[in-house]
mmCIF file of C-alpha atoms in Angstrom:
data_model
loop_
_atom_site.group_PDB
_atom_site.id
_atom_site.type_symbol
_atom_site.label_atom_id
_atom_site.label_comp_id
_atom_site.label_asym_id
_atom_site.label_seq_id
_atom_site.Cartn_x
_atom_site.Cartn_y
_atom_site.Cartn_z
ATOM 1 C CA UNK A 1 33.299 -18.488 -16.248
ATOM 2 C CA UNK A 2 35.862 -20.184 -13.785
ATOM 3 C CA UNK A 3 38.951 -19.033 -16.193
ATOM 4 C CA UNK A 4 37.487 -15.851 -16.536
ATOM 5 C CA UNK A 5 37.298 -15.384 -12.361
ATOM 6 C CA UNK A 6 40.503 -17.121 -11.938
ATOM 7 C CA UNK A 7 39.131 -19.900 -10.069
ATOM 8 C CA UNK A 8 38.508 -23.570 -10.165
ATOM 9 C CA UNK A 9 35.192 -24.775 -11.485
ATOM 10 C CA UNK A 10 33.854 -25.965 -8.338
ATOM 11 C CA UNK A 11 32.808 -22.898 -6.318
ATOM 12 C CA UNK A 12 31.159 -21.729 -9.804
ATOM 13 C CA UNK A 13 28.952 -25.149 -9.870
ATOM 14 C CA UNK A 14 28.249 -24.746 -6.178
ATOM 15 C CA UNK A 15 27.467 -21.212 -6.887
ATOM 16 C CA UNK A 16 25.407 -21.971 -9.903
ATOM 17 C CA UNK A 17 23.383 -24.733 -8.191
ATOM 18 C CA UNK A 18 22.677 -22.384 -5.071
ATOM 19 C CA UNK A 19 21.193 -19.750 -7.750
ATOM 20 C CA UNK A 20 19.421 -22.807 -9.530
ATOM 21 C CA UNK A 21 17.804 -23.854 -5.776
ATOM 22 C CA UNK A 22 16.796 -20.229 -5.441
ATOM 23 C CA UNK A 23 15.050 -19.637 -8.378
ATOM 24 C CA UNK A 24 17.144 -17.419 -10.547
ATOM 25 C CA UNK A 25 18.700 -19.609 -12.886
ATOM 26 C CA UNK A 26 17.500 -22.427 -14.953
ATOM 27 C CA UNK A 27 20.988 -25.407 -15.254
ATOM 28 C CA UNK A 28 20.369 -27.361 -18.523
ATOM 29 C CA UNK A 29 22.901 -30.044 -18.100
ATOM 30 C CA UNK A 30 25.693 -29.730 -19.974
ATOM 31 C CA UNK A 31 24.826 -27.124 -22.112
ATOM 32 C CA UNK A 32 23.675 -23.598 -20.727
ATOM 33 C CA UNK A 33 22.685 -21.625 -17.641
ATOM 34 C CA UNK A 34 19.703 -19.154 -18.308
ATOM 35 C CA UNK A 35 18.148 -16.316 -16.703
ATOM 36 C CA UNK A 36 15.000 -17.458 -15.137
ATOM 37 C CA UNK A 37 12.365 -15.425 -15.917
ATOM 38 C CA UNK A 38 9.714 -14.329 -13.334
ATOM 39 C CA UNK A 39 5.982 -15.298 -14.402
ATOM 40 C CA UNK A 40 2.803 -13.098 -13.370
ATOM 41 C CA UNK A 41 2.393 -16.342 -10.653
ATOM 42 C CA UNK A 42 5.936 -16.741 -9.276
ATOM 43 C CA UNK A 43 5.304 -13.015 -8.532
ATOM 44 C CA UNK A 44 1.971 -13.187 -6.847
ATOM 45 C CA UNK A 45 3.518 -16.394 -4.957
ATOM 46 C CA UNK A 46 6.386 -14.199 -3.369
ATOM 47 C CA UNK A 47 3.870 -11.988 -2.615
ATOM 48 C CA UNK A 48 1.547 -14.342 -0.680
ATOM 49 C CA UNK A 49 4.644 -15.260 1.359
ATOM 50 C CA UNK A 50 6.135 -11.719 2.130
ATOM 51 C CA UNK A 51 2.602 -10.645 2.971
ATOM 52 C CA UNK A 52 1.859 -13.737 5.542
ATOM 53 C CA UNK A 53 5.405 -13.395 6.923
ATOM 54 C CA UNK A 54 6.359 -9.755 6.998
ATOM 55 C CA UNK A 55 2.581 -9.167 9.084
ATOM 56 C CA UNK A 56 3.594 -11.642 11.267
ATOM 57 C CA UNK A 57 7.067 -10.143 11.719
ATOM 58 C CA UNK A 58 4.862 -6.910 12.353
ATOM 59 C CA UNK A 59 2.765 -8.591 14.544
ATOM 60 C CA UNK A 60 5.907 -9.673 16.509
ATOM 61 C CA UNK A 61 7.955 -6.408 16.473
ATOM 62 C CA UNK A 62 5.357 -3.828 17.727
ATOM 63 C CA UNK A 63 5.894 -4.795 21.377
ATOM 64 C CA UNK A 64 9.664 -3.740 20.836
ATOM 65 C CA UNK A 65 9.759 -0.706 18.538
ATOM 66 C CA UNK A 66 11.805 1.960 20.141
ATOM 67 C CA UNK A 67 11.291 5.768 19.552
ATOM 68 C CA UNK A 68 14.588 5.661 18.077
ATOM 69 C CA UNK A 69 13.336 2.889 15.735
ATOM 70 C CA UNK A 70 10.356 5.091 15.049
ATOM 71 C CA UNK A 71 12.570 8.249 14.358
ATOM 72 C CA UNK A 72 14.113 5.891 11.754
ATOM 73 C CA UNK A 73 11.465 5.092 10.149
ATOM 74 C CA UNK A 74 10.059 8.449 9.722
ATOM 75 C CA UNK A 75 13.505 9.489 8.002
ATOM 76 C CA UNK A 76 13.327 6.721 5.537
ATOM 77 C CA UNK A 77 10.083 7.852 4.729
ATOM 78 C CA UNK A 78 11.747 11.501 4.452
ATOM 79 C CA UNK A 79 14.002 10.328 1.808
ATOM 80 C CA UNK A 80 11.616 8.364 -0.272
ATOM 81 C CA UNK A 81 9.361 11.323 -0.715
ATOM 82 C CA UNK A 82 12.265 13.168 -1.852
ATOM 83 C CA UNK A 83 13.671 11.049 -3.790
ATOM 84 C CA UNK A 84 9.836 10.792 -5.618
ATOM 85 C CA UNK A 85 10.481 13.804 -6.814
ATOM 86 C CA UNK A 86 13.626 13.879 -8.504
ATOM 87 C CA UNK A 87 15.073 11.427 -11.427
ATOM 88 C CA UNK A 88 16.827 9.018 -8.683
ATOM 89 C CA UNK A 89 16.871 5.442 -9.719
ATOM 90 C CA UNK A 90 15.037 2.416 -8.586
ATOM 91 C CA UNK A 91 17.580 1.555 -6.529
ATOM 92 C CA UNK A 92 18.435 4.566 -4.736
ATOM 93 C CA UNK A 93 14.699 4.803 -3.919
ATOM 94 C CA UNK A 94 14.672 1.472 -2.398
ATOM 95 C CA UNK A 95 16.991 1.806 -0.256
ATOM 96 C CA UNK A 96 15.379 3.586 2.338
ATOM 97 C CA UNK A 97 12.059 1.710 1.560
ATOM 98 C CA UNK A 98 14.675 -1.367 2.730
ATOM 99 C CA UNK A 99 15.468 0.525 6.060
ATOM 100 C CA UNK A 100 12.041 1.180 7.115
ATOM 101 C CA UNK A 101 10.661 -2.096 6.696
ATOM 102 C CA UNK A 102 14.270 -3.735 7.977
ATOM 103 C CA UNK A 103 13.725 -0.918 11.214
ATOM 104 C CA UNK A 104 10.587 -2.280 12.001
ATOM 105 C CA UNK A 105 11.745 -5.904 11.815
ATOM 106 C CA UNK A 106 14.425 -6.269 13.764
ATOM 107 C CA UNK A 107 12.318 -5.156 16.334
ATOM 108 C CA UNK A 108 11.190 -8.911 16.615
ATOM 109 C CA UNK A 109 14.867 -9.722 17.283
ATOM 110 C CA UNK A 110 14.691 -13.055 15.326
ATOM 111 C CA UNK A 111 17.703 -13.477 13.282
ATOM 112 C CA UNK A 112 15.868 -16.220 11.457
ATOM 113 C CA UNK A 113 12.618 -14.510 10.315
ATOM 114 C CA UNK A 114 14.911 -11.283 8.937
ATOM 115 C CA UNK A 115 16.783 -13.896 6.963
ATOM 116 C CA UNK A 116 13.791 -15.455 5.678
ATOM 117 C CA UNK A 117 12.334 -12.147 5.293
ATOM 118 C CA UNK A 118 15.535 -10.679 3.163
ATOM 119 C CA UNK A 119 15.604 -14.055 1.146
ATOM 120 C CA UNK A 120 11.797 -13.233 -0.286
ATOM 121 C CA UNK A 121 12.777 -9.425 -0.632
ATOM 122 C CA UNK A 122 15.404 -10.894 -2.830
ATOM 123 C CA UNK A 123 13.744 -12.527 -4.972
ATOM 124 C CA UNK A 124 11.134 -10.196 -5.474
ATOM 125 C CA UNK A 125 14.040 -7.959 -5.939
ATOM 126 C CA UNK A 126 14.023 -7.909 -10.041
ATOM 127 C CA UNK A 127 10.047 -7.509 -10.394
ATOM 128 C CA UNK A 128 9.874 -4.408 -7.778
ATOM 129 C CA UNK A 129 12.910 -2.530 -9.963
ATOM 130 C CA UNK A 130 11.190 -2.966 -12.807
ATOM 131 C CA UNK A 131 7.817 -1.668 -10.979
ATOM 132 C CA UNK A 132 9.429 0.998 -9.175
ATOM 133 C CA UNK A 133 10.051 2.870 -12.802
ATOM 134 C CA UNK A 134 6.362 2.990 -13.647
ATOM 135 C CA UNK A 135 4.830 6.173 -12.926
ATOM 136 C CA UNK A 136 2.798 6.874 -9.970
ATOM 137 C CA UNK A 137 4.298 3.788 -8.292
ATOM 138 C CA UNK A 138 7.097 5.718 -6.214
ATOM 139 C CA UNK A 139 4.399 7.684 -4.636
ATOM 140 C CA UNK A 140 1.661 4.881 -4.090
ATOM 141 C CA UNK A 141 4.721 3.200 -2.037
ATOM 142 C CA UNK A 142 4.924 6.285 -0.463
ATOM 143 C CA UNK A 143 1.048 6.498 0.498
ATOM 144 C CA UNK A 144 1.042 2.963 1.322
ATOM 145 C CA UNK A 145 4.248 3.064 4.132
ATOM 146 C CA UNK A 146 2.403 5.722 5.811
ATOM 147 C CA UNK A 147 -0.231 3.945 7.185
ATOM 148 C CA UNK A 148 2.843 1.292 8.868
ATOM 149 C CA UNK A 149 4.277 4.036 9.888
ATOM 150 C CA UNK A 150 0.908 5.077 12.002
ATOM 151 C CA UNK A 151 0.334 2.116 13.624
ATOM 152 C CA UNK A 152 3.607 1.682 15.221
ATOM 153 C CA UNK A 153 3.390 4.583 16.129
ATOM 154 C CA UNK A 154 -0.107 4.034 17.610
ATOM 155 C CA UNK A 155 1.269 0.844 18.677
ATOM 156 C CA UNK A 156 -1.595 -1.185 17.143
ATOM 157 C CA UNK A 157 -0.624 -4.670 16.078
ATOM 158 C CA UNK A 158 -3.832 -5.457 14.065
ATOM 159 C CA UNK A 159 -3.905 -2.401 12.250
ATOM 160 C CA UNK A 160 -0.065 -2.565 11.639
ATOM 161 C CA UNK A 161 -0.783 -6.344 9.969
ATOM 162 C CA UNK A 162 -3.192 -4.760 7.960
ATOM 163 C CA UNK A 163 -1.289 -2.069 6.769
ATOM 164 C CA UNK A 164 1.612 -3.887 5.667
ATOM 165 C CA UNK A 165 -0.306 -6.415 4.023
ATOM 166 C CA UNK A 166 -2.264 -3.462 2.245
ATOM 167 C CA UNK A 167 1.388 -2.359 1.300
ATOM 168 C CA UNK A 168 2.669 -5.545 -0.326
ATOM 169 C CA UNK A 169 -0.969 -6.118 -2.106
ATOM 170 C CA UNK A 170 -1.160 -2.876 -3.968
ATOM 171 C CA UNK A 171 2.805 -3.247 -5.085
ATOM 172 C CA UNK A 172 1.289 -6.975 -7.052
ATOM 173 C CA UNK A 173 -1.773 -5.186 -8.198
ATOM 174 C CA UNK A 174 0.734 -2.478 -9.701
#
């Protein structure tokens, strides 16, 4: 891998063991690197943790949400409902399902909690592809994003924590 990137072996270790520490890759010593696969619990686990931590980042940001942030939000939400109805791929869907929940936290402005917060996203990253190409699960994102988008507007931190946490729930029970 290091002749085949034209660099010294170093930075791919240091690489290596930084995707090891995160989860995504399983080191057997000198031997192999593999894939780690995500089981039904890692999943729920990252789940627990986005739900606890993204509410509180809700929690947090509502005080600061600006009508532009709002505005932002509602076009996000624009483009995933049309992008539900065409053949776009995960990805492209996801992106603006990244901006309206990235909108709404950086509200809190805590550099720290948005890294922590994109860290989880991350790693959740390959099980919501792969859910985000089962049908009906574009537009039960869809459904579920409205109800965050409501209570910022309303300005109601309780029913905003509730919301989001009803969002990440029904995306494990998918």
């Amino acid at each position: 891998l290091a002749h085949a990137l034209g660099v010294s072996r170093q930075p791919v270790r240091e690489a290596l063991g930084q995707l090891e520490a995160e989860g995504y890759v399983v080191i057997e010593p000198h031997r192999r690197v593999l894939v780690r696969e995500l089981s039904r619990e890692d999943v729920e686990e990252l789940y627990v943790l986005r739900s606890a931590i993204e509410s509180f980042a809700a929690e947090l940001a509502i005080k600061n949400v600006t009508p532009k942030a709002i505005e932002s939000m509602r076009s996000a939400l624009s483009r995933m409902e049309e992008l539900d109805s065409t053949e776009a791929t995960a990805e492209a869907f996801l992106l603006p399902d990244y901006e309206f929940h990235h909108t709404l936290y950086e509200a809190t402005n805590r550099s720290g909690l948005l890294h922590r917060i994109s860290g989880l996203e991350q790693n959740s990253h390959r099980y919501v592809r792969s859910y985000m190409d089962r049908p009906g699960s574009r537009t039960q994102a869809i459904v579920t994003h409205g109800p965050i988008l409501q209570a910022t507007v309303a300005r109601d931190p309780q029913a905003l924590k509730e919301a989001v946490t009803a969002h990440l729930e029904s995306t494990i029970r998918g």
